[in-house]
Coordinates of C-alpha atoms in Angstrom, one line a residue:
M1 CA 1.6 -22.5 -7.0
E2 CA 2.1 -26.5 -9.2
E3 CA 1.2 -24.4 -12.5
G4 CA 2.1 -21.2 -11.5
Y5 CA 5.1 -18.8 -13.1
V6 CA 7.2 -16.1 -11.4
I7 CA 8.7 -12.9 -13.2
V8 CA 11.5 -11.4 -12.0
D9 CA 12.1 -8.0 -12.8
G10 CA 15.9 -7.1 -12.5
Y11 CA 15.3 -4.0 -14.3
T12 CA 16.9 -2.9 -17.9
D13 CA 18.1 -0.1 -19.5
E14 CA 19.4 0.2 -23.3
P15 CA 19.4 2.5 -25.8
A16 CA 16.2 2.4 -26.9
G17 CA 14.4 1.5 -23.6
L18 CA 14.0 1.8 -20.1
G19 CA 12.6 -0.2 -17.5
V20 CA 14.1 1.3 -14.1
P21 CA 11.5 2.4 -11.1
P22 CA 9.4 3.5 -12.0
Y23 CA 9.5 2.9 -15.8
L24 CA 8.8 -0.3 -16.8
D25 CA 10.1 -1.9 -20.2
V26 CA 8.1 -4.1 -22.6
Y27 CA 9.7 -7.5 -21.3
P28 CA 7.8 -7.9 -18.3
R29 CA 4.4 -7.4 -20.2
Y30 CA 5.4 -9.5 -23.3
V31 CA 6.4 -12.5 -20.8
A32 CA 3.1 -12.5 -18.9
G33 CA 1.4 -12.2 -22.3
A34 CA 2.9 -15.1 -23.6
I35 CA 2.5 -17.0 -20.6
W36 CA -1.6 -15.7 -20.5
S37 CA -1.9 -16.0 -24.5
N38 CA -1.7 -19.8 -23.9
L39 CA -2.7 -20.3 -20.3
P40 CA -5.7 -17.6 -20.1
S41 CA -5.8 -18.5 -15.7
A42 CA -2.4 -19.3 -15.5
Q43 CA -1.4 -17.9 -11.9
V44 CA 2.1 -15.4 -13.4
I45 CA 3.1 -13.1 -10.1
Y46 CA 5.4 -10.4 -10.8
F47 CA 8.5 -9.2 -8.2
T48 CA 11.1 -6.1 -8.5
I49 CA 14.7 -7.4 -7.8
D50 CA 14.2 -5.3 -4.9
E51 CA 10.9 -7.3 -3.5
V52 CA 13.1 -10.1 -4.0
R53 CA 16.0 -8.5 -1.8
R54 CA 14.0 -6.9 0.5
S55 CA 11.4 -10.0 1.2
L56 CA 13.5 -12.6 0.3
D57 CA 11.7 -15.2 2.3
V58 CA 8.7 -14.4 1.2
F59 CA 9.8 -14.9 -2.6
L60 CA 11.8 -18.0 -2.2
K61 CA 8.7 -19.2 -0.3
I62 CA 6.2 -18.3 -3.5
A63 CA 9.2 -19.1 -6.7
S64 CA 10.3 -22.5 -5.2
K65 CA 6.5 -24.1 -5.9
A66 CA 6.1 -22.1 -9.6
K67 CA 6.6 -24.3 -13.1
A68 CA 8.6 -22.0 -14.2
I69 CA 10.7 -18.7 -13.0
I70 CA 11.9 -15.9 -15.6
F71 CA 14.5 -13.4 -15.0
I72 CA 14.9 -10.6 -16.7
A73 CA 17.7 -8.5 -16.3
G74 CA 20.0 -6.5 -18.3
V75 CA 22.3 -2.6 -18.6
S76 CA 23.3 -2.0 -21.7
V77 CA 24.4 2.0 -21.2
P78 CA 26.1 3.6 -18.2
G79 CA 23.0 5.8 -15.4
K80 CA 22.3 6.6 -11.8
Y81 CA 19.3 5.4 -10.8
L82 CA 16.7 6.7 -8.2
G83 CA 14.2 4.4 -8.2
G84 CA 16.1 1.1 -7.9
T85 CA 19.1 -1.0 -8.5
P86 CA 19.5 -3.4 -11.4
I87 CA 20.2 -7.1 -10.3
S88 CA 23.9 -8.1 -11.1
L89 CA 25.8 -11.4 -11.8
E90 CA 26.0 -12.7 -8.6
E91 CA 22.3 -12.4 -7.8
L92 CA 21.8 -13.9 -10.9
E93 CA 24.0 -16.4 -9.8
F94 CA 22.6 -16.8 -5.7
L95 CA 19.0 -17.0 -7.1
S96 CA 19.2 -19.7 -9.3
R97 CA 21.3 -21.5 -7.2
V98 CA 19.1 -21.9 -4.1
L99 CA 15.9 -22.2 -6.5
E100 CA 16.5 -25.9 -7.2
K101 CA 12.9 -27.6 -8.6
P102 CA 11.4 -24.8 -11.1
V103 CA 12.7 -24.3 -15.1
K104 CA 15.1 -21.4 -14.8
I105 CA 15.2 -19.3 -17.3
L106 CA 17.4 -16.0 -18.5
G107 CA 16.1 -13.3 -20.7
G108 CA 16.5 -9.8 -21.5
P109 CA 19.8 -7.9 -22.7
V110 CA 21.3 -9.2 -20.5
A111 CA 21.8 -12.9 -22.2
I112 CA 22.1 -11.5 -25.2
F113 CA 25.2 -8.6 -24.7
G114 CA 26.0 -9.1 -20.9
I115 CA 25.6 -6.7 -18.3
G116 CA 27.2 -3.8 -17.4
K117 CA 27.6 -2.2 -14.6
E118 CA 29.2 1.4 -14.9
G119 CA 30.6 3.8 -17.3
G120 CA 34.1 3.5 -18.4
R121 CA 34.1 -0.3 -18.2
I122 CA 33.6 -4.0 -20.1
A123 CA 30.4 -5.4 -20.1
E124 CA 30.4 -9.2 -17.6
L125 CA 29.6 -11.3 -20.1
P126 CA 26.4 -14.0 -19.5
S127 CA 28.7 -16.7 -20.1
R128 CA 29.2 -18.2 -17.1
L129 CA 25.3 -18.1 -15.9
G130 CA 25.0 -20.9 -18.8
D131 CA 25.2 -23.3 -15.9
S132 CA 23.0 -22.1 -13.7
F133 CA 19.9 -21.8 -15.7
D134 CA 17.7 -24.3 -17.7
L135 CA 17.6 -22.0 -20.4
V136 CA 19.6 -18.9 -21.8
V137 CA 17.4 -17.0 -24.5
R138 CA 19.7 -15.3 -26.5
G139 CA 16.9 -14.3 -29.0
D140 CA 13.6 -12.6 -27.7
I141 CA 12.8 -14.4 -24.0
E142 CA 8.6 -14.0 -24.7
L143 CA 9.0 -15.9 -27.8
A144 CA 10.7 -18.7 -26.2
V145 CA 8.3 -18.4 -23.4
Y146 CA 5.7 -18.7 -25.7
R147 CA 7.3 -22.2 -27.3
F148 CA 8.1 -23.2 -23.7
I149 CA 4.6 -23.3 -22.8
R150 CA 3.0 -24.4 -26.1
E151 CA 5.6 -27.0 -27.0
R152 CA 5.6 -27.8 -22.8
S153 CA 9.6 -28.7 -23.6
L154 CA 12.8 -26.7 -23.1
E155 CA 14.4 -28.5 -25.5
K156 CA 11.8 -27.1 -28.6
V157 CA 11.8 -24.3 -27.8
D158 CA 15.0 -22.2 -30.1
P159 CA 16.6 -20.0 -27.8
Y160 CA 17.7 -17.9 -31.1
E161 CA 14.6 -16.9 -32.6
R162 CA 13.5 -13.7 -33.1
R163 CA 10.6 -12.4 -34.1
T164 CA 10.2 -11.0 -37.4
D165 CA 7.4 -8.9 -37.4
F166 CA 4.8 -7.7 -34.9
G167 CA 2.2 -10.1 -35.3
L168 CA 2.8 -12.3 -31.9
I169 CA 3.8 -9.3 -29.4
D170 CA 0.7 -7.2 -30.0
M171 CA -1.1 -10.0 -29.0
F172 CA 1.1 -10.1 -25.7
A173 CA 0.9 -6.9 -25.2
V174 CA -2.6 -6.8 -24.5
K175 CA -2.5 -10.2 -22.9
G176 CA -0.1 -9.1 -20.8
A177 CA -0.8 -5.7 -20.1
K178 CA -2.6 -6.3 -16.7
I179 CA 0.8 -7.4 -15.2
V180 CA 0.5 -4.1 -14.4
L181 CA -1.4 -4.5 -11.3
Q182 CA 1.6 -6.0 -9.4
H183 CA 4.8 -3.7 -10.1
P184 CA 5.0 -1.7 -6.7
N185 CA 4.6 2.0 -8.8
Y186 CA 1.0 1.1 -9.5
S187 CA -1.7 3.8 -8.7
R188 CA 1.5 5.9 -7.8
N189 CA 3.4 7.1 -10.5
L190 CA 4.2 4.0 -13.0
I191 CA 5.3 5.0 -15.8
I192 CA 5.2 2.4 -18.9
E193 CA 7.6 2.7 -22.2
L194 CA 5.9 2.0 -25.2
E195 CA 7.7 0.2 -28.7
T196 CA 7.0 1.8 -31.5
F197 CA 10.0 0.1 -33.4
R198 CA 12.8 -2.5 -34.0
G199 CA 16.1 -1.6 -34.7
C200 CA 18.5 1.8 -35.8
P201 CA 17.7 2.8 -39.5
R202 CA 21.6 3.3 -39.4
A203 CA 22.8 -0.4 -39.3
I204 CA 23.1 0.3 -43.1
V205 CA 26.3 1.6 -42.3
G206 CA 27.1 0.2 -39.1
G207 CA 26.0 2.0 -36.4
C208 CA 27.8 3.8 -33.5
S209 CA 30.6 2.2 -32.9
F210 CA 29.7 1.7 -29.4
C211 CA 25.5 0.7 -30.0
I212 CA 24.4 -2.7 -29.3
E213 CA 20.7 -1.4 -31.5
P214 CA 22.6 -2.1 -34.9
L215 CA 22.6 -5.6 -33.6
Y216 CA 19.4 -6.2 -33.9
G217 CA 19.1 -6.0 -37.3
K218 CA 16.8 -4.2 -40.1
V219 CA 13.9 -2.3 -38.9
I220 CA 11.0 -3.8 -37.9
F221 CA 7.8 -0.7 -37.5
R222 CA 4.9 -1.6 -35.2
S223 CA 2.2 -0.8 -36.3
V224 CA -0.5 2.5 -35.0
K225 CA -3.2 -0.2 -34.4
G226 CA -0.9 -2.3 -32.4
I227 CA 0.3 0.4 -29.9
A228 CA -3.4 2.0 -29.6
A229 CA -4.7 -1.4 -29.0
E230 CA -1.8 -1.9 -26.1
V231 CA -2.4 1.7 -24.7
K232 CA -6.0 1.2 -24.6
A233 CA -5.7 -2.2 -22.6
L234 CA -3.1 -0.4 -20.4
Y235 CA -5.8 2.4 -20.0
S236 CA -8.2 0.0 -18.5
Y237 CA -6.0 -1.4 -15.8
G238 CA -5.9 2.4 -14.5
V239 CA -2.5 2.9 -16.4
K240 CA -2.2 7.4 -17.0
C241 CA 1.1 7.7 -18.0
F242 CA 3.1 7.2 -20.9
R243 CA 6.6 7.5 -22.9
L244 CA 7.4 6.3 -26.4
G245 CA 11.3 5.6 -25.6
R246 CA 11.5 2.3 -27.0
Q247 CA 13.0 3.4 -30.3
T248 CA 16.6 4.6 -31.6
D249 CA 14.6 7.7 -33.2
I250 CA 10.9 8.6 -32.7
Y251 CA 11.6 11.2 -36.2
S252 CA 11.9 8.0 -38.3
Y253 CA 8.7 6.4 -37.0
M254 CA 7.3 4.5 -40.3
A255 CA 10.1 7.1 -42.5
H256 CA 10.3 6.4 -46.1
D257 CA 12.3 4.0 -47.3
T258 CA 13.8 3.3 -44.4
G259 CA 16.6 0.9 -44.5
K260 CA 17.7 2.1 -47.9
Y261 CA 18.8 5.2 -46.7
E262 CA 20.8 6.3 -43.4
F263 CA 18.5 8.8 -42.8
P264 CA 15.6 8.1 -44.3
K265 CA 12.6 10.9 -45.1
P266 CA 10.6 11.2 -41.7
N267 CA 6.4 10.3 -42.3
P268 CA 4.8 13.1 -39.7
R269 CA 1.1 11.8 -41.0
A270 CA 2.2 8.1 -39.8
V271 CA 3.8 10.2 -36.3
E272 CA 0.4 12.0 -36.0
L273 CA -1.8 9.0 -36.5
L274 CA 0.0 7.3 -33.6
F275 CA -0.3 9.9 -31.5
K276 CA -3.7 11.0 -31.9
S277 CA -4.8 7.0 -31.6
I278 CA -3.1 7.0 -28.3
R279 CA -4.4 10.2 -27.1
N280 CA -7.9 8.4 -28.3
A281 CA -7.1 5.1 -26.4
A282 CA -6.1 6.8 -23.3
P283 CA -8.4 10.1 -23.4
N284 CA -7.5 11.5 -19.7
L285 CA -4.0 10.6 -19.4
K286 CA -1.5 12.4 -17.7
V287 CA 2.1 12.1 -19.0
L288 CA 2.5 11.1 -22.6
H289 CA 6.4 11.6 -23.3
I290 CA 8.9 10.7 -25.7
D291 CA 12.4 10.0 -25.4
N292 CA 15.3 9.4 -28.6
A293 CA 15.7 11.5 -32.0
N294 CA 18.7 11.6 -34.1
P295 CA 19.9 14.6 -34.6
G296 CA 21.2 13.6 -38.2
T297 CA 17.5 12.9 -39.1
L298 CA 16.5 16.3 -38.2
A299 CA 19.3 17.8 -39.8
N300 CA 18.9 16.4 -42.8
H301 CA 15.3 16.7 -42.7
P302 CA 14.4 20.3 -41.4
T303 CA 10.8 20.5 -43.6
E304 CA 9.8 17.0 -42.1
A305 CA 11.8 17.8 -38.4
R306 CA 9.7 20.3 -37.6
K307 CA 6.2 19.0 -39.1
I308 CA 6.7 16.3 -36.1
T309 CA 7.9 18.7 -33.4
K310 CA 5.0 20.1 -34.0
I311 CA 2.7 17.7 -34.0
I312 CA 4.8 16.4 -30.6
V313 CA 3.9 19.3 -29.1
K314 CA 0.1 19.2 -30.1
Y315 CA -1.1 15.9 -28.4
H316 CA 2.3 15.4 -25.4
T317 CA 2.7 16.9 -22.1
P318 CA 4.8 19.2 -21.0
G319 CA 8.0 19.4 -19.9
D320 CA 9.3 16.3 -22.3
V321 CA 12.6 16.0 -24.3
A322 CA 14.2 14.9 -26.9
A323 CA 17.0 12.9 -26.4
L324 CA 19.8 13.6 -28.7
G325 CA 22.8 11.1 -28.9
V326 CA 24.9 13.7 -29.8
E327 CA 27.5 12.0 -28.4
S328 CA 31.0 14.3 -29.2
A329 CA 31.3 17.2 -30.8
D330 CA 35.0 16.5 -32.0
P331 CA 34.9 15.7 -35.9
K332 CA 37.9 14.0 -35.5
V333 CA 35.6 10.9 -32.9
I334 CA 32.6 11.6 -34.6
K335 CA 34.2 10.3 -38.2
L336 CA 36.7 7.1 -36.2
N337 CA 33.1 6.0 -34.4
N338 CA 30.5 6.2 -37.1
L339 CA 28.7 9.1 -35.1
K340 CA 24.8 10.5 -36.1
A341 CA 26.3 13.8 -37.3
S342 CA 28.7 17.1 -36.9
P343 CA 28.5 20.1 -34.5
E344 CA 26.4 22.2 -36.6
E345 CA 24.3 19.2 -37.5
S346 CA 23.2 18.5 -33.5
L347 CA 23.3 22.3 -33.4
E348 CA 20.7 22.6 -35.8
A349 CA 18.9 19.8 -34.5
V350 CA 18.6 22.0 -31.0
R351 CA 17.6 24.4 -32.4
I352 CA 14.8 23.2 -34.5
I353 CA 13.6 21.5 -31.5
N354 CA 13.8 24.8 -29.7
E355 CA 11.3 26.6 -32.6
M356 CA 8.3 24.7 -30.8
G357 CA 9.6 22.7 -27.9
A358 CA 10.4 26.1 -26.0
R359 CA 6.6 28.0 -25.3
R360 CA 5.9 26.5 -22.0
G361 CA 2.9 24.5 -21.5
Y362 CA 0.1 24.1 -18.8
N363 CA 2.1 22.5 -16.0
G364 CA 4.6 26.0 -16.4
L365 CA 7.1 23.6 -18.4
P366 CA 9.5 23.9 -21.6
H367 CA 7.2 22.3 -24.0
L368 CA 9.6 19.4 -26.1
L369 CA 13.4 20.1 -25.2
P370 CA 16.3 18.4 -26.1
G371 CA 17.6 16.3 -23.6
I372 CA 22.0 16.2 -25.0
N373 CA 23.6 12.9 -23.9
F374 CA 27.5 12.5 -24.5
V375 CA 29.6 9.6 -24.5
F376 CA 33.4 10.0 -23.4
G377 CA 36.1 6.9 -24.3
L378 CA 35.7 6.3 -27.8
I379 CA 38.2 6.0 -30.4
G380 CA 39.9 9.0 -31.1
E381 CA 39.5 11.1 -28.4
T382 CA 42.0 13.2 -26.8
K383 CA 42.7 16.1 -24.3
E384 CA 41.4 18.5 -27.9
T385 CA 38.2 16.1 -27.6
Y386 CA 36.8 17.8 -24.4
I387 CA 37.7 21.5 -25.4
L388 CA 35.4 21.0 -28.2
N389 CA 32.7 19.3 -26.0
Y390 CA 32.5 22.8 -23.7
E391 CA 32.4 24.7 -26.4
F392 CA 29.7 23.3 -28.6
L393 CA 27.5 23.3 -25.1
K394 CA 29.2 27.1 -24.7
R395 CA 27.7 27.9 -27.9
I396 CA 24.2 26.5 -26.6
L397 CA 24.0 28.9 -23.7
E398 CA 25.0 31.9 -25.8
E399 CA 22.6 31.1 -28.4
G400 CA 19.8 31.3 -25.9
L401 CA 18.5 28.2 -26.3
L402 CA 17.2 25.8 -24.2
V403 CA 18.5 22.3 -23.3
R404 CA 16.5 20.1 -20.5
R405 CA 19.9 18.1 -19.2
I406 CA 23.1 17.2 -20.3
N407 CA 24.3 13.6 -19.7
L408 CA 28.1 12.6 -19.5
R409 CA 28.3 9.4 -19.5
Q410 CA 31.7 7.0 -19.7
V411 CA 31.5 4.7 -22.6
L412 CA 29.9 0.6 -21.4
V413 CA 31.5 -1.3 -23.6
F414 CA 29.9 -4.3 -25.1
P415 CA 31.0 -7.6 -27.3
R416 CA 30.1 -7.1 -31.5
T417 CA 30.6 -3.6 -31.1
R418 CA 33.0 -1.6 -32.5
M419 CA 34.6 -0.8 -29.1
W420 CA 35.5 -4.6 -28.2
D421 CA 38.8 -4.2 -29.3
V422 CA 39.5 -1.1 -28.2
G423 CA 38.2 -2.0 -24.2
T424 CA 38.5 1.0 -21.9
R425 CA 41.6 2.0 -23.1
V426 CA 40.8 5.3 -24.1
I427 CA 38.4 6.0 -21.2
N428 CA 41.3 5.2 -18.6
R429 CA 43.8 7.4 -20.4
N430 CA 41.5 10.4 -20.0
K431 CA 40.2 9.5 -17.2
Q432 CA 41.7 12.9 -15.8
Y433 CA 40.1 14.8 -18.4
F434 CA 36.4 13.3 -17.8
K435 CA 36.5 14.5 -13.9
V436 CA 37.2 17.9 -14.7
F437 CA 35.1 18.3 -17.9
K438 CA 32.2 16.9 -15.5
E439 CA 32.9 19.8 -12.6
K440 CA 33.0 21.9 -14.8
I441 CA 29.7 21.7 -17.3
R442 CA 27.8 21.4 -14.4
K443 CA 29.3 24.8 -12.9
E444 CA 29.3 26.7 -15.5
I445 CA 26.9 25.3 -18.0
D446 CA 23.5 23.1 -16.9
L447 CA 23.7 25.4 -13.3
P448 CA 23.1 29.1 -15.7
M449 CA 21.0 26.8 -18.2
F450 CA 18.5 25.2 -15.4
R451 CA 18.3 28.3 -14.2
R452 CA 16.4 29.6 -17.9
V453 CA 14.1 26.3 -17.8
V454 CA 12.8 26.8 -15.0
P455 CA 13.1 30.9 -13.8
R456 CA 13.3 32.0 -10.6
G457 CA 8.8 32.9 -9.6
T458 CA 7.5 29.9 -12.0
I459 CA 4.7 27.9 -10.7
L460 CA 4.8 23.9 -12.1
R461 CA 2.0 22.2 -11.7
E462 CA 1.1 18.8 -12.3

């Protein structure tokens, strides 16, 4: 495999983007597309890190003959995964050491921000990997691979280069779509993560204290045409499950005056065109879901938020979740960490989504429900914070509203965020509160809520 290339997917998980099976994130697809854009007949072999673990000898035999190996990795939000185990720094060190001949390139969140093991910890920095790899890409990995192949030289690659638009990405996404054929979940339950924009609209006010998304810079929107072309290519290779998950807030897609206001005015017309175009590109898709929604956007623009919720319900598939980054219901914590919304605003966002989303779809599940994300260990957190968070969730239950799931996470601390100077001091001090709170929520909120979302006798269909 003299002119072949190997991609090792160590899995990624970011505030805006998931790449742990059954989800396939954008990085492997864009990198494959960058290779095939330069070398249409190149052999590109894709491995997940779990495949590498299971068949190390097979992997080493193939990879040792490659021209280059591209490692993609980086977990920057705390999570537990059923479909795979993300790569560790120790595994990256080991694999880079045993593979001597090929050019070794490292990219993804691990190279930019570091790698997280679990919540309540400080991220491990990639500096110790510098000597193990020929190129550590702290910009966009797909651009570095594209330049490397085009220039046939590592020295001519700028490892800090970042995209300023989606021109090349739209080309890479279409050409790299066929890499899905090599994914172990292909033809079973593979879900493709689609990117609609990069960056956080709230970056102009600094963003949340713990979040890496504002570090990507100003918001860059991807065109409906580019997204639809990628979906059409993926669909032609048999993909039928999609998630609009790679953005900080689906309600802010193509929002008016983005970059001027913390909560730019949503653009229902653009959102409808996006969903309609995806449906036209993949007419018999099985899953079309969303992910992130900013409660502050919904609360500040209720009229547009209701229109967009109605649009999502019209075009998506039922059983969908709009993940709301509430983070905390403690006004003090909200202020000190520059969070998105007050408790009342977050509650209003839950109500808005429930108005249209709580109706049941053809598969027996409610169409679109909020998911509530809490982060613990933030600046200003005290015992009172846990009481206020409980009261917030209890109020949702008492109002008869539906919530699909509640994520309770301990903060993962990354450099260049405001939490870096605080570290794990707060979460270490409050660990006993977190443990008790988690158990209380599971028993007193989660269980009755689950019975409300899927009551006895509900028939669930595919």
